[in-house]
């Protein structure tokens, strides 16, 4: 084998080796990546993580930053407990979805029956369930976050949805979502970073309880 043929053979062997390596992501099937992440989440009793969120409100040319803790147990218990702005909460208590942002509107809290919320608060259901039916998935690239290998998948909805496009950064080693960038129907862009994941946390039933503060108007929709 001459030098030219040897170099071509080594290059082909290298590419074939990379194609099957989930750390670099070449040749990855996006549905397999999503199904693996969905299976990882479904195997847990619950999950908590720290979050940092940025919403670019395109129409108003505003940027809203927030941070806190996100926890979920099953399909109908969820909470975003904000540390900045302190006191803001989004809670699914098993029956209703409560949205209370005293940082901007201390006099009102919104309540939506979970039957009417259509699971839109459930990030894992919204972005990991029924690939190929609810959305078309494309594998974009391999990436890294804090030195950890990520697989980046883009989603375009095929059914009515509150978003126009989404990108997920999924851990190549553990299948957990680390970053989510969503283009919403309003043309706002929501970026959610998740870190310090805590699988199977021990959360009591009071964790997902919400009691409207005295004097606050409850608006059901």
PDB file of C-alpha atoms in Angstrom:
ATOM      1  CA  UNK A   1       0.000   0.000   0.000  1.00  0.00           C
ATOM      2  CA  UNK A   2       1.522   3.327  -1.073  1.00  0.00           C
ATOM      3  CA  UNK A   3       1.486   6.469   1.136  1.00  0.00           C
ATOM      4  CA  UNK A   4      -1.526   8.019  -0.624  1.00  0.00           C
ATOM      5  CA  UNK A   5      -3.616   4.874  -0.276  1.00  0.00           C
ATOM      6  CA  UNK A   6      -2.499   4.483   3.340  1.00  0.00           C
ATOM      7  CA  UNK A   7      -3.588   8.047   4.187  1.00  0.00           C
ATOM      8  CA  UNK A   8      -6.967   7.482   2.540  1.00  0.00           C
ATOM      9  CA  UNK A   9      -7.446   4.223   4.447  1.00  0.00           C
ATOM     10  CA  UNK A  10      -6.524   5.845   7.770  1.00  0.00           C
ATOM     11  CA  UNK A  11      -8.858   8.784   7.092  1.00  0.00           C
ATOM     12  CA  UNK A  12     -11.750   6.445   6.259  1.00  0.00           C
ATOM     13  CA  UNK A  13     -11.088   4.361   9.349  1.00  0.00           C
ATOM     14  CA  UNK A  14     -11.027   7.479  11.516  1.00  0.00           C
ATOM     15  CA  UNK A  15     -14.322   8.741  10.086  1.00  0.00           C
ATOM     16  CA  UNK A  16     -15.979   5.370  10.555  1.00  0.00           C
ATOM     17  CA  UNK A  17     -14.778   5.297  14.125  1.00  0.00           C
ATOM     18  CA  UNK A  18     -16.085   8.790  14.812  1.00  0.00           C
ATOM     19  CA  UNK A  19     -19.449   8.002  13.259  1.00  0.00           C
ATOM     20  CA  UNK A  20     -20.339   5.642  16.051  1.00  0.00           C
ATOM     21  CA  UNK A  21     -19.058   7.744  18.937  1.00  0.00           C
ATOM     22  CA  UNK A  22     -21.907   9.477  20.847  1.00  0.00           C
ATOM     23  CA  UNK A  23     -19.419  11.970  22.293  1.00  0.00           C
ATOM     24  CA  UNK A  24     -18.833  13.635  18.919  1.00  0.00           C
ATOM     25  CA  UNK A  25     -22.279  12.893  17.514  1.00  0.00           C
ATOM     26  CA  UNK A  26     -21.365  12.260  13.897  1.00  0.00           C
ATOM     27  CA  UNK A  27     -23.929  10.042  12.212  1.00  0.00           C
ATOM     28  CA  UNK A  28     -26.348  10.226  15.150  1.00  0.00           C
ATOM     29  CA  UNK A  29     -30.023   9.510  14.620  1.00  0.00           C
ATOM     30  CA  UNK A  30     -31.929  12.408  16.273  1.00  0.00           C
ATOM     31  CA  UNK A  31     -34.878  10.199  17.203  1.00  0.00           C
ATOM     32  CA  UNK A  32     -32.548   7.802  19.021  1.00  0.00           C
ATOM     33  CA  UNK A  33     -30.985  10.691  20.930  1.00  0.00           C
ATOM     34  CA  UNK A  34     -34.420  11.968  21.987  1.00  0.00           C
ATOM     35  CA  UNK A  35     -35.768   8.527  22.876  1.00  0.00           C
ATOM     36  CA  UNK A  36     -32.712   7.876  25.024  1.00  0.00           C
ATOM     37  CA  UNK A  37     -33.248  11.171  26.865  1.00  0.00           C
ATOM     38  CA  UNK A  38     -36.963  10.390  27.303  1.00  0.00           C
ATOM     39  CA  UNK A  39     -36.170   6.940  28.675  1.00  0.00           C
ATOM     40  CA  UNK A  40     -33.641   8.397  31.092  1.00  0.00           C
ATOM     41  CA  UNK A  41     -36.209  10.839  32.472  1.00  0.00           C
ATOM     42  CA  UNK A  42     -39.017   8.283  32.658  1.00  0.00           C
ATOM     43  CA  UNK A  43     -36.807   5.992  34.736  1.00  0.00           C
ATOM     44  CA  UNK A  44     -36.543   8.651  37.449  1.00  0.00           C
ATOM     45  CA  UNK A  45     -39.034   9.242  40.243  1.00  0.00           C
ATOM     46  CA  UNK A  46     -38.340  12.956  39.873  1.00  0.00           C
ATOM     47  CA  UNK A  47     -35.701  15.508  38.956  1.00  0.00           C
ATOM     48  CA  UNK A  48     -34.525  18.862  40.275  1.00  0.00           C
ATOM     49  CA  UNK A  49     -32.020  21.242  38.679  1.00  0.00           C
ATOM     50  CA  UNK A  50     -30.876  24.828  38.993  1.00  0.00           C
ATOM     51  CA  UNK A  51     -31.975  27.025  36.121  1.00  0.00           C
ATOM     52  CA  UNK A  52     -30.966  30.277  34.484  1.00  0.00           C
ATOM     53  CA  UNK A  53     -33.464  31.696  32.032  1.00  0.00           C
ATOM     54  CA  UNK A  54     -33.312  34.533  29.521  1.00  0.00           C
ATOM     55  CA  UNK A  55     -36.302  35.690  27.503  1.00  0.00           C
ATOM     56  CA  UNK A  56     -35.597  37.998  24.563  1.00  0.00           C
ATOM     57  CA  UNK A  57     -38.934  39.736  23.982  1.00  0.00           C
ATOM     58  CA  UNK A  58     -38.410  40.633  20.352  1.00  0.00           C
ATOM     59  CA  UNK A  59     -41.482  42.832  19.850  1.00  0.00           C
ATOM     60  CA  UNK A  60     -40.710  44.978  22.910  1.00  0.00           C
ATOM     61  CA  UNK A  61     -36.933  44.826  22.504  1.00  0.00           C
ATOM     62  CA  UNK A  62     -36.604  43.719  26.106  1.00  0.00           C
ATOM     63  CA  UNK A  63     -34.499  41.080  27.819  1.00  0.00           C
ATOM     64  CA  UNK A  64     -35.722  39.355  30.994  1.00  0.00           C
ATOM     65  CA  UNK A  65     -33.278  37.304  33.072  1.00  0.00           C
ATOM     66  CA  UNK A  66     -34.244  35.007  35.930  1.00  0.00           C
ATOM     67  CA  UNK A  67     -32.870  32.075  37.924  1.00  0.00           C
ATOM     68  CA  UNK A  68     -33.924  29.555  40.515  1.00  0.00           C
ATOM     69  CA  UNK A  69     -34.747  25.884  40.971  1.00  0.00           C
ATOM     70  CA  UNK A  70     -36.867  23.636  38.763  1.00  0.00           C
ATOM     71  CA  UNK A  71     -38.358  20.372  40.072  1.00  0.00           C
ATOM     72  CA  UNK A  72     -40.671  17.787  38.550  1.00  0.00           C
ATOM     73  CA  UNK A  73     -42.297  14.561  39.741  1.00  0.00           C
ATOM     74  CA  UNK A  74     -44.389  12.615  37.259  1.00  0.00           C
ATOM     75  CA  UNK A  75     -46.518  14.300  34.632  1.00  0.00           C
ATOM     76  CA  UNK A  76     -48.561  16.621  36.846  1.00  0.00           C
ATOM     77  CA  UNK A  77     -46.260  17.928  39.587  1.00  0.00           C
ATOM     78  CA  UNK A  78     -43.874  20.666  38.541  1.00  0.00           C
ATOM     79  CA  UNK A  79     -42.426  23.865  39.928  1.00  0.00           C
ATOM     80  CA  UNK A  80     -40.160  26.694  38.888  1.00  0.00           C
ATOM     81  CA  UNK A  81     -39.229  28.388  42.153  1.00  0.00           C
ATOM     82  CA  UNK A  82     -37.499  31.668  41.330  1.00  0.00           C
ATOM     83  CA  UNK A  83     -34.677  33.082  43.402  1.00  0.00           C
ATOM     84  CA  UNK A  84     -34.285  36.050  41.059  1.00  0.00           C
ATOM     85  CA  UNK A  85     -36.803  37.617  41.009  1.00  0.00           C
ATOM     86  CA  UNK A  86     -37.458  36.206  44.461  1.00  0.00           C
ATOM     87  CA  UNK A  87     -40.985  34.984  45.138  1.00  0.00           C
ATOM     88  CA  UNK A  88     -42.051  34.284  41.562  1.00  0.00           C
ATOM     89  CA  UNK A  89     -43.475  30.757  41.105  1.00  0.00           C
ATOM     90  CA  UNK A  90     -44.928  28.486  38.457  1.00  0.00           C
ATOM     91  CA  UNK A  91     -46.526  25.438  40.111  1.00  0.00           C
ATOM     92  CA  UNK A  92     -48.449  22.409  38.854  1.00  0.00           C
ATOM     93  CA  UNK A  93     -49.976  20.845  41.977  1.00  0.00           C
ATOM     94  CA  UNK A  94     -51.594  17.802  40.373  1.00  0.00           C
ATOM     95  CA  UNK A  95     -54.877  19.595  39.705  1.00  0.00           C
ATOM     96  CA  UNK A  96     -54.114  23.146  38.598  1.00  0.00           C
ATOM     97  CA  UNK A  97     -51.287  25.142  37.086  1.00  0.00           C
ATOM     98  CA  UNK A  98     -50.555  28.297  39.076  1.00  0.00           C
ATOM     99  CA  UNK A  99     -48.570  31.251  37.696  1.00  0.00           C
ATOM    100  CA  UNK A 100     -47.679  33.943  40.218  1.00  0.00           C
ATOM    101  CA  UNK A 101     -45.200  36.703  39.404  1.00  0.00           C
ATOM    102  CA  UNK A 102     -45.285  39.190  42.295  1.00  0.00           C
ATOM    103  CA  UNK A 103     -42.181  40.841  40.845  1.00  0.00           C
ATOM    104  CA  UNK A 104     -44.345  42.331  38.079  1.00  0.00           C
ATOM    105  CA  UNK A 105     -47.973  41.806  39.194  1.00  0.00           C
ATOM    106  CA  UNK A 106     -48.293  41.205  42.950  1.00  0.00           C
ATOM    107  CA  UNK A 107     -52.090  41.544  42.925  1.00  0.00           C
ATOM    108  CA  UNK A 108     -52.926  38.632  40.608  1.00  0.00           C
ATOM    109  CA  UNK A 109     -52.321  34.910  40.293  1.00  0.00           C
ATOM    110  CA  UNK A 110     -53.414  32.863  37.291  1.00  0.00           C
ATOM    111  CA  UNK A 111     -54.873  29.380  37.644  1.00  0.00           C
ATOM    112  CA  UNK A 112     -55.388  26.957  34.754  1.00  0.00           C
ATOM    113  CA  UNK A 113     -56.805  23.441  35.220  1.00  0.00           C
ATOM    114  CA  UNK A 114     -54.154  20.944  34.183  1.00  0.00           C
ATOM    115  CA  UNK A 115     -56.677  19.372  31.821  1.00  0.00           C
ATOM    116  CA  UNK A 116     -56.622  22.643  29.885  1.00  0.00           C
ATOM    117  CA  UNK A 117     -52.909  23.307  30.188  1.00  0.00           C
ATOM    118  CA  UNK A 118     -52.223  20.485  27.701  1.00  0.00           C
ATOM    119  CA  UNK A 119     -48.947  19.635  29.430  1.00  0.00           C
ATOM    120  CA  UNK A 120     -47.259  22.783  28.138  1.00  0.00           C
ATOM    121  CA  UNK A 121     -45.531  23.315  31.494  1.00  0.00           C
ATOM    122  CA  UNK A 122     -43.915  19.868  31.198  1.00  0.00           C
ATOM    123  CA  UNK A 123     -40.640  20.482  29.355  1.00  0.00           C
ATOM    124  CA  UNK A 124     -39.822  16.801  29.016  1.00  0.00           C
ATOM    125  CA  UNK A 125     -43.245  15.930  27.616  1.00  0.00           C
ATOM    126  CA  UNK A 126     -43.233  18.889  25.257  1.00  0.00           C
ATOM    127  CA  UNK A 127     -39.802  18.254  23.763  1.00  0.00           C
ATOM    128  CA  UNK A 128     -39.086  14.544  24.246  1.00  0.00           C
ATOM    129  CA  UNK A 129     -42.363  12.768  23.505  1.00  0.00           C
ATOM    130  CA  UNK A 130     -43.527  11.318  20.171  1.00  0.00           C
ATOM    131  CA  UNK A 131     -40.693  12.368  17.845  1.00  0.00           C
ATOM    132  CA  UNK A 132     -41.736  12.058  14.229  1.00  0.00           C
ATOM    133  CA  UNK A 133     -45.370  12.619  15.142  1.00  0.00           C
ATOM    134  CA  UNK A 134     -45.469  15.813  17.206  1.00  0.00           C
ATOM    135  CA  UNK A 135     -42.316  17.312  15.680  1.00  0.00           C
ATOM    136  CA  UNK A 136     -39.601  16.708  13.110  1.00  0.00           C
ATOM    137  CA  UNK A 137     -36.160  16.257  14.657  1.00  0.00           C
ATOM    138  CA  UNK A 138     -32.744  16.972  13.140  1.00  0.00           C
ATOM    139  CA  UNK A 139     -29.339  16.216  14.592  1.00  0.00           C
ATOM    140  CA  UNK A 140     -27.343  19.452  14.385  1.00  0.00           C
ATOM    141  CA  UNK A 141     -23.937  18.872  15.917  1.00  0.00           C
ATOM    142  CA  UNK A 142     -21.860  17.713  18.836  1.00  0.00           C
ATOM    143  CA  UNK A 143     -21.008  20.390  21.391  1.00  0.00           C
ATOM    144  CA  UNK A 144     -19.743  20.842  24.941  1.00  0.00           C
ATOM    145  CA  UNK A 145     -21.080  22.559  28.038  1.00  0.00           C
ATOM    146  CA  UNK A 146     -18.693  22.928  30.974  1.00  0.00           C
ATOM    147  CA  UNK A 147     -16.445  20.290  29.445  1.00  0.00           C
ATOM    148  CA  UNK A 148     -19.236  17.704  29.032  1.00  0.00           C
ATOM    149  CA  UNK A 149     -20.093  16.284  25.613  1.00  0.00           C
ATOM    150  CA  UNK A 150     -23.504  17.341  24.292  1.00  0.00           C
ATOM    151  CA  UNK A 151     -25.684  16.238  21.399  1.00  0.00           C
ATOM    152  CA  UNK A 152     -27.605  19.134  19.853  1.00  0.00           C
ATOM    153  CA  UNK A 153     -30.984  18.344  18.287  1.00  0.00           C
ATOM    154  CA  UNK A 154     -33.368  20.797  16.617  1.00  0.00           C
ATOM    155  CA  UNK A 155     -37.148  20.368  16.593  1.00  0.00           C
ATOM    156  CA  UNK A 156     -39.855  21.769  14.328  1.00  0.00           C
ATOM    157  CA  UNK A 157     -43.466  21.135  15.415  1.00  0.00           C
ATOM    158  CA  UNK A 158     -45.764  19.162  13.133  1.00  0.00           C
ATOM    159  CA  UNK A 159     -48.886  19.791  15.251  1.00  0.00           C
ATOM    160  CA  UNK A 160     -50.264  22.983  16.895  1.00  0.00           C
ATOM    161  CA  UNK A 161     -47.652  24.130  19.384  1.00  0.00           C
ATOM    162  CA  UNK A 162     -46.658  27.221  21.414  1.00  0.00           C
ATOM    163  CA  UNK A 163     -43.229  27.203  19.778  1.00  0.00           C
ATOM    164  CA  UNK A 164     -41.973  27.524  16.201  1.00  0.00           C
ATOM    165  CA  UNK A 165     -38.548  25.950  16.654  1.00  0.00           C
ATOM    166  CA  UNK A 166     -36.487  24.510  19.497  1.00  0.00           C
ATOM    167  CA  UNK A 167     -32.922  23.327  20.063  1.00  0.00           C
ATOM    168  CA  UNK A 168     -31.918  20.915  22.825  1.00  0.00           C
ATOM    169  CA  UNK A 169     -28.478  20.251  24.269  1.00  0.00           C
ATOM    170  CA  UNK A 170     -28.615  16.693  25.646  1.00  0.00           C
ATOM    171  CA  UNK A 171     -25.814  15.134  27.669  1.00  0.00           C
ATOM    172  CA  UNK A 172     -24.087  12.417  25.620  1.00  0.00           C
ATOM    173  CA  UNK A 173     -23.218  10.470  28.776  1.00  0.00           C
ATOM    174  CA  UNK A 174     -26.369  10.821  30.888  1.00  0.00           C
ATOM    175  CA  UNK A 175     -29.177  11.848  28.510  1.00  0.00           C
ATOM    176  CA  UNK A 176     -30.166  14.882  30.602  1.00  0.00           C
ATOM    177  CA  UNK A 177     -31.168  18.224  29.073  1.00  0.00           C
ATOM    178  CA  UNK A 178     -28.611  20.938  29.776  1.00  0.00           C
ATOM    179  CA  UNK A 179     -29.838  23.763  27.520  1.00  0.00           C
ATOM    180  CA  UNK A 180     -33.027  24.622  25.675  1.00  0.00           C
ATOM    181  CA  UNK A 181     -33.494  27.472  23.170  1.00  0.00           C
ATOM    182  CA  UNK A 182     -37.057  28.042  21.981  1.00  0.00           C
ATOM    183  CA  UNK A 183     -38.460  30.406  19.359  1.00  0.00           C
ATOM    184  CA  UNK A 184     -42.001  31.037  20.575  1.00  0.00           C
ATOM    185  CA  UNK A 185     -45.086  31.967  18.557  1.00  0.00           C
ATOM    186  CA  UNK A 186     -44.738  35.543  19.796  1.00  0.00           C
ATOM    187  CA  UNK A 187     -41.241  35.579  18.191  1.00  0.00           C
ATOM    188  CA  UNK A 188     -39.670  35.814  21.647  1.00  0.00           C
ATOM    189  CA  UNK A 189     -36.627  33.613  22.242  1.00  0.00           C
ATOM    190  CA  UNK A 190     -36.453  31.700  25.527  1.00  0.00           C
ATOM    191  CA  UNK A 191     -33.102  30.240  26.613  1.00  0.00           C
ATOM    192  CA  UNK A 192     -33.069  27.888  29.590  1.00  0.00           C
ATOM    193  CA  UNK A 193     -29.832  26.564  31.112  1.00  0.00           C
ATOM    194  CA  UNK A 194     -30.102  23.638  33.535  1.00  0.00           C
ATOM    195  CA  UNK A 195     -27.275  22.631  35.865  1.00  0.00           C
ATOM    196  CA  UNK A 196     -26.590  20.771  39.102  1.00  0.00           C
ATOM    197  CA  UNK A 197     -29.120  18.058  38.228  1.00  0.00           C
ATOM    198  CA  UNK A 198     -30.440  16.098  41.218  1.00  0.00           C
ATOM    199  CA  UNK A 199     -32.129  12.854  40.107  1.00  0.00           C
ATOM    200  CA  UNK A 200     -34.689  11.202  42.381  1.00  0.00           C
ATOM    201  CA  UNK A 201     -34.901  13.988  44.984  1.00  0.00           C
ATOM    202  CA  UNK A 202     -36.844  13.369  48.177  1.00  0.00           C
ATOM    203  CA  UNK A 203     -39.639  15.916  47.892  1.00  0.00           C
ATOM    204  CA  UNK A 204     -42.573  15.924  50.279  1.00  0.00           C
ATOM    205  CA  UNK A 205     -46.167  16.483  49.094  1.00  0.00           C
ATOM    206  CA  UNK A 206     -46.004  20.067  50.345  1.00  0.00           C
ATOM    207  CA  UNK A 207     -43.317  20.901  47.782  1.00  0.00           C
ATOM    208  CA  UNK A 208     -45.816  21.351  44.959  1.00  0.00           C
ATOM    209  CA  UNK A 209     -48.472  23.058  47.059  1.00  0.00           C
ATOM    210  CA  UNK A 210     -49.551  26.605  46.234  1.00  0.00           C
ATOM    211  CA  UNK A 211     -51.728  28.809  48.414  1.00  0.00           C
ATOM    212  CA  UNK A 212     -52.646  32.209  46.915  1.00  0.00           C
ATOM    213  CA  UNK A 213     -51.506  34.986  49.263  1.00  0.00           C
ATOM    214  CA  UNK A 214     -54.264  36.808  51.109  1.00  0.00           C
ATOM    215  CA  UNK A 215     -55.760  39.636  49.093  1.00  0.00           C
ATOM    216  CA  UNK A 216     -54.443  38.376  45.744  1.00  0.00           C
ATOM    217  CA  UNK A 217     -57.011  38.012  42.965  1.00  0.00           C
ATOM    218  CA  UNK A 218     -57.188  34.513  41.463  1.00  0.00           C
ATOM    219  CA  UNK A 219     -57.929  34.573  37.727  1.00  0.00           C
ATOM    220  CA  UNK A 220     -59.008  31.228  36.263  1.00  0.00           C
ATOM    221  CA  UNK A 221     -58.505  30.743  32.559  1.00  0.00           C
TER     222      UNK A 221
END
